[in-house]
Coordinates of C-alpha atoms in Angstrom, one line a residue:
Chain A
M9 CA 1.6 -30.3 27.7
K10 CA 4.6 -29.7 25.8
K11 CA 2.7 -29.6 23.0
I12 CA 1.2 -26.7 23.5
V13 CA 4.4 -24.8 24.3
I14 CA 5.4 -25.7 21.1
L15 CA 2.2 -24.3 19.4
L16 CA 2.6 -21.6 21.4
T17 CA 5.8 -20.7 20.2
L18 CA 5.0 -21.8 16.7
F19 CA 2.2 -19.9 16.8
A20 CA 4.4 -16.6 18.1
L21 CA 6.6 -17.0 15.4
I22 CA 4.1 -16.3 12.9
A23 CA 2.2 -13.6 14.5
V24 CA 5.3 -11.2 15.6
P25 CA 6.2 -11.2 11.9
V26 CA 3.3 -10.4 10.8
L27 CA 1.8 -7.9 14.0
A28 CA 5.1 -6.1 13.6
K29 CA 4.9 -6.0 9.4
K30 CA 1.3 -4.3 10.3
G31 CA 1.3 -0.5 9.9
N32 CA 4.7 0.0 12.2
K33 CA 6.7 0.1 8.9
I34 CA 7.3 3.4 6.2
T35 CA 8.5 2.7 2.9
I36 CA 10.7 5.2 1.5
A37 CA 12.4 5.6 -2.0
G38 CA 14.0 8.1 -4.3
S39 CA 16.2 10.7 -5.2
T40 CA 20.6 9.7 -3.8
T41 CA 20.0 14.0 -3.2
V42 CA 18.0 13.2 0.1
L43 CA 18.8 9.7 1.0
P44 CA 21.2 10.5 3.0
I45 CA 18.6 13.4 5.1
A46 CA 15.9 9.7 5.0
Q47 CA 19.1 8.0 6.6
A48 CA 20.4 9.7 9.0
T49 CA 16.0 11.2 10.2
A50 CA 15.1 7.1 10.1
E51 CA 18.3 6.2 12.5
V52 CA 17.5 8.3 15.0
F53 CA 13.5 8.1 14.4
M54 CA 13.1 4.2 15.1
N55 CA 15.7 5.0 17.5
N56 CA 13.5 6.6 19.4
N57 CA 10.5 5.2 18.7
P58 CA 11.8 1.7 18.2
E59 CA 8.6 -0.6 17.6
I60 CA 8.9 1.9 14.2
N61 CA 10.4 0.4 11.2
I62 CA 11.9 1.8 8.0
S63 CA 13.2 1.6 5.2
V64 CA 14.8 3.6 2.8
R65 CA 16.0 3.0 -0.4
G66 CA 18.0 5.6 -4.0
G67 CA 17.2 5.2 -7.1
G68 CA 16.3 8.7 -8.3
S69 CA 14.1 12.0 -8.1
S70 CA 11.6 10.3 -11.0
V71 CA 11.7 6.5 -8.7
G72 CA 10.5 8.1 -6.1
I73 CA 7.4 10.4 -7.5
A74 CA 6.8 6.7 -9.4
A75 CA 6.6 4.7 -6.5
I76 CA 4.2 7.2 -4.6
M77 CA 1.9 7.2 -8.1
A78 CA 2.6 3.4 -8.2
G79 CA 1.3 3.6 -4.6
T80 CA 4.2 1.0 -3.5
V81 CA 6.0 3.6 -0.6
D82 CA 4.5 5.9 1.7
I83 CA 7.4 8.4 0.6
G84 CA 9.1 9.4 -2.6
N85 CA 11.9 11.4 -1.9
A86 CA 12.3 13.8 -4.6
S87 CA 15.0 16.9 -5.5
R88 CA 13.0 18.6 -7.9
H89 CA 9.6 19.6 -8.5
I90 CA 6.5 17.1 -9.4
K91 CA 6.5 17.5 -13.2
A92 CA 2.8 18.9 -14.7
K93 CA 3.2 15.7 -16.9
E94 CA 3.5 13.3 -13.6
L95 CA 0.6 15.1 -11.4
A96 CA -1.9 15.0 -14.8
S97 CA -1.0 11.1 -14.5
A98 CA -1.0 10.8 -10.4
R99 CA -4.2 12.4 -10.4
E100 CA -5.7 9.8 -13.4
Q101 CA -5.1 7.4 -11.3
G102 CA -6.4 9.0 -7.7
I103 CA -3.4 9.6 -5.5
N104 CA -3.3 12.6 -4.9
P105 CA 1.0 14.0 -4.2
Y106 CA 1.8 16.3 -1.5
E107 CA 4.7 18.0 -1.3
N108 CA 6.8 18.1 1.6
I109 CA 9.3 20.5 1.7
V110 CA 12.6 18.7 4.5
A111 CA 15.8 20.2 3.4
N112 CA 17.1 23.5 1.5
D113 CA 20.2 22.9 -1.1
G114 CA 22.6 24.6 -3.3
I115 CA 24.4 23.2 -6.8
V116 CA 27.8 24.2 -6.2
I117 CA 29.6 24.6 -9.4
V118 CA 33.1 22.8 -8.7
I119 CA 36.2 23.2 -10.3
H120 CA 40.1 22.4 -8.9
K121 CA 41.9 23.6 -6.1
D122 CA 45.1 24.9 -8.3
N123 CA 42.8 26.7 -10.8
N124 CA 42.4 30.1 -9.9
V125 CA 39.0 31.2 -10.7
K126 CA 37.4 32.5 -8.7
D127 CA 33.5 34.1 -9.7
L128 CA 31.4 32.9 -13.1
T129 CA 28.3 34.1 -14.2
L130 CA 25.7 32.1 -14.5
E131 CA 25.5 33.0 -18.4
Q132 CA 29.5 32.1 -18.2
V133 CA 29.0 28.6 -16.9
K134 CA 26.4 28.3 -19.3
D135 CA 28.8 28.5 -21.7
I136 CA 31.2 26.6 -20.7
Y137 CA 28.5 23.7 -20.6
T138 CA 26.9 24.3 -23.9
G139 CA 30.9 23.9 -24.7
K140 CA 31.1 28.6 -25.8
I141 CA 33.8 28.7 -23.8
S142 CA 36.5 25.8 -24.0
N143 CA 39.2 26.8 -22.2
W144 CA 39.6 28.6 -18.7
K145 CA 41.4 31.2 -20.2
E146 CA 38.7 32.6 -22.0
V147 CA 36.7 33.5 -18.2
G148 CA 40.2 35.1 -16.5
G149 CA 41.8 31.8 -15.7
P150 CA 44.9 29.1 -16.6
A151 CA 45.2 28.6 -20.7
M152 CA 43.6 25.1 -20.1
P153 CA 41.6 23.3 -21.4
I154 CA 38.6 23.3 -19.7
V155 CA 36.7 19.4 -19.0
V156 CA 32.8 19.6 -18.2
I157 CA 31.8 17.1 -15.9
S158 CA 27.8 16.8 -15.2
R159 CA 25.5 14.2 -14.3
D160 CA 23.9 11.2 -16.0
V161 CA 21.3 12.9 -17.6
S162 CA 18.3 11.0 -15.8
S163 CA 19.7 12.0 -12.5
G164 CA 17.2 15.3 -10.4
T165 CA 20.9 17.2 -9.6
F166 CA 20.8 17.1 -13.9
E167 CA 17.6 18.7 -14.2
V168 CA 17.6 21.8 -11.6
F169 CA 21.0 22.6 -12.8
N170 CA 19.4 21.6 -17.0
K171 CA 16.6 24.1 -16.2
I172 CA 18.9 26.6 -14.0
V173 CA 21.6 26.8 -16.1
L174 CA 21.3 25.4 -19.3
N175 CA 17.8 26.4 -18.9
N176 CA 16.5 23.8 -21.4
A177 CA 20.0 24.2 -24.2
K178 CA 21.7 21.4 -25.0
C179 CA 24.7 19.6 -23.0
I180 CA 28.2 19.4 -25.1
D181 CA 28.1 15.9 -26.0
G182 CA 32.2 16.1 -25.1
A183 CA 31.1 16.8 -21.3
L184 CA 32.1 13.4 -18.9
M185 CA 29.4 11.9 -17.2
L186 CA 29.1 10.5 -14.0
A187 CA 26.9 8.9 -12.0
S188 CA 26.9 10.8 -8.9
N189 CA 27.7 13.5 -6.9
N190 CA 30.6 11.7 -5.3
A191 CA 32.1 10.5 -8.2
V192 CA 31.3 14.4 -10.2
V193 CA 33.8 15.8 -6.1
S194 CA 36.7 13.2 -6.7
T195 CA 36.9 13.3 -10.4
I196 CA 37.6 17.5 -9.5
A197 CA 40.0 16.5 -7.6
T198 CA 42.0 14.7 -9.5
T199 CA 41.3 16.6 -12.7
P200 CA 43.5 19.6 -13.2
G201 CA 40.7 21.6 -16.0
A202 CA 37.6 20.2 -14.7
I203 CA 34.4 21.9 -14.0
G204 CA 31.8 20.5 -12.7
Y205 CA 28.3 20.5 -10.3
A206 CA 27.8 18.5 -7.5
G207 CA 25.1 19.3 -4.6
L208 CA 26.6 21.9 -1.6
G209 CA 26.5 18.9 0.7
Y210 CA 28.9 16.4 -1.4
L211 CA 31.6 19.7 -1.5
N212 CA 35.0 19.2 0.9
E213 CA 38.3 20.4 0.7
T214 CA 39.4 18.5 -1.8
V215 CA 37.8 20.9 -4.6
N216 CA 36.9 24.6 -4.7
A217 CA 33.5 26.1 -5.2
V218 CA 33.3 29.4 -7.4
K219 CA 30.8 32.7 -6.8
I220 CA 28.0 33.1 -9.2
N221 CA 26.9 36.0 -10.3
G222 CA 29.5 37.1 -7.7
I223 CA 27.4 35.3 -4.4
M224 CA 28.6 32.3 -2.9
P225 CA 27.3 29.1 -2.1
S226 CA 26.3 28.9 1.7
K227 CA 23.4 28.4 3.7
A228 CA 22.8 32.3 3.9
T229 CA 22.7 32.7 0.7
I230 CA 21.2 29.3 0.3
Q231 CA 18.3 30.1 1.9
S232 CA 17.4 32.7 0.8
L233 CA 17.5 31.5 -2.5
Q234 CA 20.2 34.8 -3.3
Y235 CA 22.0 31.9 -4.7
P236 CA 21.3 31.1 -8.3
I237 CA 20.9 27.4 -8.7
A238 CA 19.4 26.9 -4.9
R239 CA 16.4 24.2 -4.5
T240 CA 14.6 23.2 -2.1
L241 CA 13.6 18.8 -1.0
H242 CA 11.6 17.2 -1.0
M243 CA 9.4 14.2 0.7
Y244 CA 6.2 13.5 -1.6
T245 CA 3.1 12.1 0.2
N246 CA -0.1 10.6 -0.6
G247 CA -2.7 13.5 0.3
A248 CA -1.5 15.6 3.6
P249 CA 0.8 13.6 5.1
R250 CA -0.7 11.0 7.8
G251 CA -0.1 8.1 11.3
L252 CA 3.1 7.1 10.8
A253 CA 4.7 8.9 7.8
K254 CA 3.2 12.5 9.0
R255 CA 4.8 11.4 12.2
Y256 CA 8.1 10.6 10.9
I257 CA 8.3 13.8 8.7
D258 CA 7.5 16.1 11.6
F259 CA 10.4 14.8 13.3
I260 CA 12.1 15.9 10.1
L261 CA 11.2 19.0 10.3
S262 CA 11.5 19.4 13.8
A263 CA 14.7 21.7 15.4
E264 CA 16.2 17.9 16.2
G265 CA 15.7 16.7 12.9
Q266 CA 16.8 19.7 11.0
K267 CA 20.0 19.4 13.0
I268 CA 20.2 16.8 11.2
V269 CA 20.3 17.5 8.2
E270 CA 22.6 20.2 8.8
E271 CA 24.6 17.5 10.1
Q272 CA 24.5 16.0 6.3
G273 CA 25.4 19.6 4.6
F274 CA 22.3 20.5 3.6
I275 CA 20.8 23.6 5.0
S276 CA 18.2 23.6 6.9
V277 CA 13.9 24.4 6.1
E278 CA 13.7 28.1 7.7
Chain B
M25 CA 13.8 -49.9 -9.7
N26 CA 17.0 -49.0 -11.4
K27 CA 15.4 -48.4 -14.4
F28 CA 13.5 -46.4 -12.6
K29 CA 16.2 -44.5 -10.9
E30 CA 17.5 -43.7 -14.6
R31 CA 14.9 -43.0 -16.1
M32 CA 13.6 -40.2 -12.7
F33 CA 17.3 -38.7 -13.3
K34 CA 16.2 -38.2 -17.0
G35 CA 13.2 -36.9 -16.4
I36 CA 15.6 -34.1 -14.0
T37 CA 18.1 -32.9 -16.5
Y38 CA 15.7 -32.6 -18.9
T39 CA 13.3 -30.5 -16.5
A40 CA 16.3 -29.2 -15.6
S41 CA 18.1 -27.9 -19.3
L42 CA 14.1 -27.2 -20.9
F43 CA 14.5 -24.6 -18.0
T44 CA 17.3 -22.5 -18.9
I45 CA 16.4 -22.8 -22.3
I46 CA 12.3 -21.1 -21.3
V47 CA 14.8 -18.4 -19.0
L48 CA 16.8 -17.4 -22.1
F49 CA 13.3 -17.4 -25.1
G50 CA 11.8 -16.0 -22.2
I51 CA 14.8 -13.2 -21.7
I52 CA 14.5 -12.4 -25.6
A53 CA 10.7 -12.5 -25.5
T54 CA 10.7 -9.1 -23.5
L55 CA 14.3 -8.4 -24.8
F56 CA 12.7 -7.4 -28.6
S57 CA 8.5 -6.9 -26.7
E58 CA 10.1 -4.1 -24.9
G59 CA 12.6 -2.4 -27.5
L60 CA 11.2 -2.9 -30.3
P61 CA 8.5 0.0 -30.0
I62 CA 11.1 2.4 -30.1
L63 CA 10.9 2.1 -33.6
K64 CA 8.0 4.0 -33.0
H65 CA 9.4 7.2 -32.1
V66 CA 12.0 7.1 -34.3
N67 CA 13.6 4.9 -37.5
I68 CA 15.7 2.3 -37.7
K69 CA 18.1 3.8 -39.7
D70 CA 18.0 6.8 -37.3
F71 CA 18.4 5.6 -34.3
L72 CA 21.4 2.8 -35.8
T73 CA 23.1 5.3 -36.8
S74 CA 22.5 9.0 -36.0
P75 CA 25.1 10.0 -32.8
N76 CA 23.0 11.8 -31.5
W77 CA 21.5 10.8 -28.1
H78 CA 20.2 13.2 -25.8
P79 CA 17.5 11.1 -24.3
T80 CA 16.3 12.9 -21.5
H81 CA 16.3 16.4 -23.6
F82 CA 13.0 18.1 -25.5
P83 CA 12.5 16.4 -28.6
P84 CA 14.9 13.9 -27.1
D85 CA 17.5 12.4 -29.6
F86 CA 17.6 8.5 -30.2
G87 CA 20.4 8.0 -32.0
I88 CA 22.5 4.9 -30.4
L89 CA 26.5 4.9 -33.4
S90 CA 28.0 6.9 -30.5
L91 CA 27.5 4.3 -28.1
I92 CA 27.7 1.3 -30.7
V93 CA 31.3 3.0 -31.7
G94 CA 32.1 3.9 -27.6
S95 CA 31.8 0.3 -26.7
L96 CA 33.5 -1.5 -29.5
V97 CA 35.9 1.3 -29.0
V98 CA 36.7 0.0 -25.7
T99 CA 36.6 -3.8 -27.0
A100 CA 39.2 -3.0 -29.6
G101 CA 41.5 -2.0 -27.5
A102 CA 41.2 -3.9 -24.5
L103 CA 41.9 -6.4 -26.9
I104 CA 44.9 -5.5 -28.4
I105 CA 46.2 -5.6 -25.1
A106 CA 44.6 -8.7 -23.9
I107 CA 46.1 -11.4 -26.4
P108 CA 49.6 -10.3 -27.6
L109 CA 49.8 -10.3 -22.6
G110 CA 46.7 -13.3 -22.8
L111 CA 48.7 -15.7 -25.8
G112 CA 52.2 -14.7 -24.6
S113 CA 51.3 -16.0 -20.5
A114 CA 49.5 -19.2 -23.0
I115 CA 51.9 -20.3 -24.5
Y116 CA 55.0 -19.1 -21.3
I117 CA 53.1 -21.2 -18.5
S118 CA 52.8 -24.5 -21.2
E119 CA 56.1 -25.2 -23.8
I120 CA 58.7 -23.1 -21.8
A121 CA 57.9 -22.7 -17.8
G122 CA 59.0 -25.3 -15.6
P123 CA 56.3 -27.3 -13.4
R124 CA 57.7 -24.8 -10.8
A125 CA 57.0 -21.6 -12.0
K126 CA 54.0 -23.4 -14.2
E127 CA 52.2 -23.6 -10.4
I128 CA 52.9 -20.1 -9.2
I129 CA 52.5 -18.4 -12.0
K130 CA 48.9 -20.5 -13.2
P131 CA 46.6 -19.7 -10.1
I132 CA 47.8 -16.3 -10.2
I133 CA 46.4 -15.3 -13.5
E134 CA 43.6 -16.7 -13.1
L135 CA 43.1 -15.1 -10.1
L136 CA 42.6 -11.7 -12.1
A137 CA 39.3 -13.5 -13.2
G138 CA 38.3 -13.0 -9.5
I139 CA 38.6 -10.1 -8.8
P140 CA 35.5 -8.1 -8.9
S141 CA 34.5 -5.1 -11.7
V142 CA 33.8 -2.8 -9.1
V143 CA 37.0 -3.7 -8.2
Y144 CA 39.0 -2.5 -11.1
G145 CA 36.9 0.4 -12.1
L146 CA 37.3 2.2 -8.6
F147 CA 41.4 1.1 -9.2
G148 CA 40.6 2.8 -12.5
M149 CA 39.6 5.6 -11.1
A150 CA 41.5 6.4 -7.8
F151 CA 45.0 5.5 -9.1
L152 CA 45.1 4.8 -13.3
S153 CA 43.1 8.2 -13.9
P154 CA 45.2 10.7 -12.0
F155 CA 48.2 8.5 -12.9
L156 CA 47.8 9.1 -16.8
I157 CA 46.4 13.3 -16.2
K158 CA 50.0 13.1 -15.7
A159 CA 51.8 10.8 -17.9
F160 CA 50.1 11.8 -21.2
G161 CA 49.6 15.8 -20.9
I162 CA 46.0 14.6 -21.2
P163 CA 42.7 17.3 -19.7
S164 CA 41.5 14.0 -18.2
G165 CA 42.0 10.3 -16.8
L166 CA 38.6 9.1 -17.4
N167 CA 38.2 7.9 -20.9
A168 CA 38.8 4.9 -23.5
F169 CA 42.5 4.4 -23.6
S170 CA 42.2 4.2 -19.5
A171 CA 39.2 1.9 -20.1
S172 CA 40.7 -0.6 -22.9
I173 CA 43.2 -0.5 -20.4
V174 CA 41.5 -2.5 -17.4
L175 CA 39.2 -4.0 -19.7
G176 CA 42.7 -6.0 -22.0
V177 CA 43.8 -6.6 -17.9
M178 CA 40.5 -8.7 -16.9
V179 CA 40.2 -10.0 -20.1
V180 CA 43.3 -11.5 -20.4
P181 CA 43.1 -14.7 -17.9
I182 CA 40.2 -15.7 -19.8
I183 CA 42.4 -15.5 -23.1
S184 CA 45.4 -16.8 -20.7
S185 CA 44.0 -19.8 -19.3
M186 CA 41.8 -20.7 -22.8
S187 CA 43.7 -20.7 -25.1
E188 CA 46.5 -22.6 -22.6
D189 CA 44.3 -25.5 -21.7
A190 CA 44.2 -25.4 -25.8
I191 CA 48.0 -25.3 -26.5
S192 CA 47.8 -28.1 -23.9
T193 CA 45.8 -30.8 -25.5
V194 CA 48.3 -30.5 -28.2
P195 CA 50.2 -34.1 -28.9
R196 CA 53.4 -34.4 -27.3
N197 CA 54.2 -36.3 -30.4
L198 CA 54.4 -33.6 -33.5
R199 CA 56.3 -31.3 -31.2
E200 CA 59.1 -34.1 -31.0
A201 CA 58.3 -34.8 -34.5
S202 CA 59.2 -31.0 -35.5
F203 CA 61.9 -30.8 -32.7
A204 CA 63.3 -34.0 -34.4
L205 CA 63.1 -32.5 -37.8
G206 CA 65.8 -29.2 -36.3
A207 CA 64.2 -26.5 -35.3
T208 CA 63.9 -24.4 -32.7
K209 CA 62.1 -24.1 -29.5
W210 CA 60.7 -21.0 -30.9
E211 CA 59.4 -22.3 -34.5
T212 CA 57.8 -25.2 -33.0
I213 CA 55.7 -22.5 -31.2
V214 CA 55.0 -21.0 -34.2
Q215 CA 54.6 -23.3 -36.6
I216 CA 53.8 -26.0 -35.1
V217 CA 51.0 -26.0 -31.8
L218 CA 49.6 -22.1 -32.2
P219 CA 48.3 -23.5 -35.8
A220 CA 47.0 -27.2 -34.2
A221 CA 46.0 -25.0 -31.9
R222 CA 44.3 -22.1 -33.5
S223 CA 40.4 -22.6 -33.2
G224 CA 41.1 -23.2 -29.2
V225 CA 43.2 -19.4 -29.2
I226 CA 40.3 -18.3 -31.1
G227 CA 37.5 -19.5 -28.7
S228 CA 39.0 -17.3 -26.2
I229 CA 39.5 -14.4 -27.6
M230 CA 36.5 -14.0 -29.4
L231 CA 34.9 -15.0 -25.6
G232 CA 37.8 -12.8 -24.5
F233 CA 35.1 -10.3 -27.1
G234 CA 32.5 -10.8 -24.9
R235 CA 33.1 -10.1 -21.9
A236 CA 34.5 -6.9 -22.5
I237 CA 32.1 -6.6 -24.8
G238 CA 29.4 -6.4 -21.8
E239 CA 30.8 -5.6 -19.4
T240 CA 29.0 -2.3 -17.3
M241 CA 30.3 -1.3 -14.3
V242 CA 34.2 -0.4 -15.3
V243 CA 33.1 1.2 -18.2
I244 CA 30.3 3.4 -16.3
M245 CA 33.0 4.1 -14.1
I246 CA 35.8 5.2 -15.7
A247 CA 34.8 5.3 -19.4
G248 CA 34.1 9.3 -18.8
G249 CA 29.9 8.7 -20.0
A250 CA 30.1 11.5 -22.7
A251 CA 27.9 10.2 -25.4
Q252 CA 29.7 11.1 -29.4
I253 CA 32.3 9.4 -30.9
P254 CA 36.1 9.8 -30.1
K255 CA 38.3 11.6 -32.4
S256 CA 40.8 10.1 -30.4
I257 CA 41.2 7.4 -27.8
F258 CA 42.0 9.6 -24.9
Q259 CA 38.1 11.1 -25.7
P260 CA 35.6 9.3 -23.6
V261 CA 32.8 7.5 -24.8
R262 CA 29.3 6.1 -23.2
P263 CA 29.6 2.6 -24.7
M264 CA 26.6 0.5 -24.7
T265 CA 25.9 -1.5 -21.2
A266 CA 26.9 2.0 -19.9
A267 CA 23.7 4.0 -20.7
I268 CA 21.5 0.9 -20.1
A269 CA 22.5 0.5 -16.7
S270 CA 23.1 4.8 -15.2
E271 CA 20.4 5.2 -17.8
M272 CA 17.9 2.8 -16.6
G273 CA 17.6 3.2 -13.0
E274 CA 16.0 6.2 -13.2
T275 CA 14.0 7.1 -16.2
V276 CA 9.9 6.6 -16.6
I277 CA 8.6 2.7 -17.5
G278 CA 7.3 2.7 -21.0
S279 CA 8.1 6.2 -22.2
P280 CA 10.4 6.1 -25.1
H281 CA 13.6 6.3 -23.2
F282 CA 13.2 2.9 -21.5
H283 CA 12.6 1.2 -24.7
A284 CA 15.4 3.0 -27.1
L285 CA 17.9 0.9 -23.9
F286 CA 15.2 -1.4 -24.6
G287 CA 16.1 -1.0 -27.5
I288 CA 20.3 -0.9 -26.9
A289 CA 20.3 -4.1 -25.0
I290 CA 18.9 -5.5 -28.4
I291 CA 21.6 -4.3 -30.4
L292 CA 24.3 -5.5 -27.2
F293 CA 22.6 -8.5 -27.8
I294 CA 23.2 -9.1 -31.8
I295 CA 26.2 -8.8 -31.2
T296 CA 27.2 -11.5 -28.5
F297 CA 25.0 -13.9 -30.5
I298 CA 26.9 -13.2 -33.4
T299 CA 30.0 -14.2 -32.0
N300 CA 29.0 -16.6 -29.8
I301 CA 27.6 -18.1 -33.1
I302 CA 31.2 -17.4 -34.5
T303 CA 32.7 -19.5 -31.8
E304 CA 30.8 -22.0 -31.6
F305 CA 31.6 -22.8 -35.7
I306 CA 35.4 -22.8 -34.5
F307 CA 35.2 -25.3 -32.4
L308 CA 31.8 -27.4 -34.6
K309 CA 34.9 -27.5 -37.4
K310 CA 37.3 -28.3 -34.9
R311 CA 35.3 -31.6 -33.7
K312 CA 34.9 -33.3 -37.4

């Protein structure tokens, strides 16, 4: 009798993790911009479906796409579109990256609270980042040198900023390069002459956002892509989502999921 | 039986030391096999002497001079701050302080060494950087100067505790002889004790150098991250460690950028390797 109990216990100890692991797990990695969406939706999704386990990691957009190509994750997050080069190399390996748009996001140009500049053109922002404009008085602000803050050149946010604003021009060498959206916002809050950029979700009352080409970044202007520095956020799957991944992504796109997206400070998909 | 135990013990320790050496060579081999391919994309002269670091631009620039200069500037700044503070506290603890003061001060300084570097970084970002903007009227508080200050504070306990060890091993009779000849305490410390403890003091500075140049978290958080050769200490810099750590996570494995980061790691390795050899040499000379 005792032996049977021991055997059964041992069997259960081994079998439970094995069974649980099989097919009930979704792994997600990629963009740090999409990370809060993935984390918050995964939490609620796991509460609703206790048998499913979702593990979410960051790493950056390139990591998300590379992980889909390597087959190490079920969902790869990216704050940019897949590049033609990446797509070609994925196809070569028999992987078919499929883009699921899960949210909208705007990159907000952020300045210090005491700075009276309210409005910049896309061209002026570009000139500031390429060093043509170096003092706030040139754009109607106080006489104060501009402290240019950018993101590390391999971040997804930088890539979108680089494409839309810089148009592939080189950012000045003297720009501060910070590692996260949070670091950008908190540095601007303590640096009077600073200008930087971050996702709309990271904007808070310690800093000011400026209008670009006269348009204030907001939910409506970003959804309509009227605001010039707007983008879509993606979860890539290998082929159209199936099984658990499909259930999870459908959940994000449901009214409940999109409410969570908004709570995280992003803009829902129309 | 005893003989067997003896041999087994010998075998275990031998394997342990062999294992460390194997790991070390494994790391060196990886470093070079991943780092050298960058020379296919850029020649070694441009790699080392061009200040243009635009690794994701098209076409990319892989010049790491500004990163090397960034590392050296913050490290030199850190040592300028840490040597007087560390050496001063070492002299005070071992030569001047009474036993009670010594009991209190020594563990406090050593406590500094136990604070995780990310905590130093947070302190620099949240307190030091806004303070420097106000105090010096500079546009930004994330620069070589603030990174030097924080790194300097981190290096103080290394220099202090190692120098203090070296100073306290100077034989008592040297000091007594000096006093007997009528020298004051100050003269004894500067002319007798410090020269006698020279190699230990220099060794502690070398170790401090290695700590400062290899520190990553603090420079990511407060050096500013701009890949440029700074014109003043109040400008942001991008030390080698910061470039490797903040870019490695998001590069495509096997790309030129990836190899360039390993190339930087080789340079960093060579610098610390040479420092270690010099330190080793100083101690070796002392033993002879």
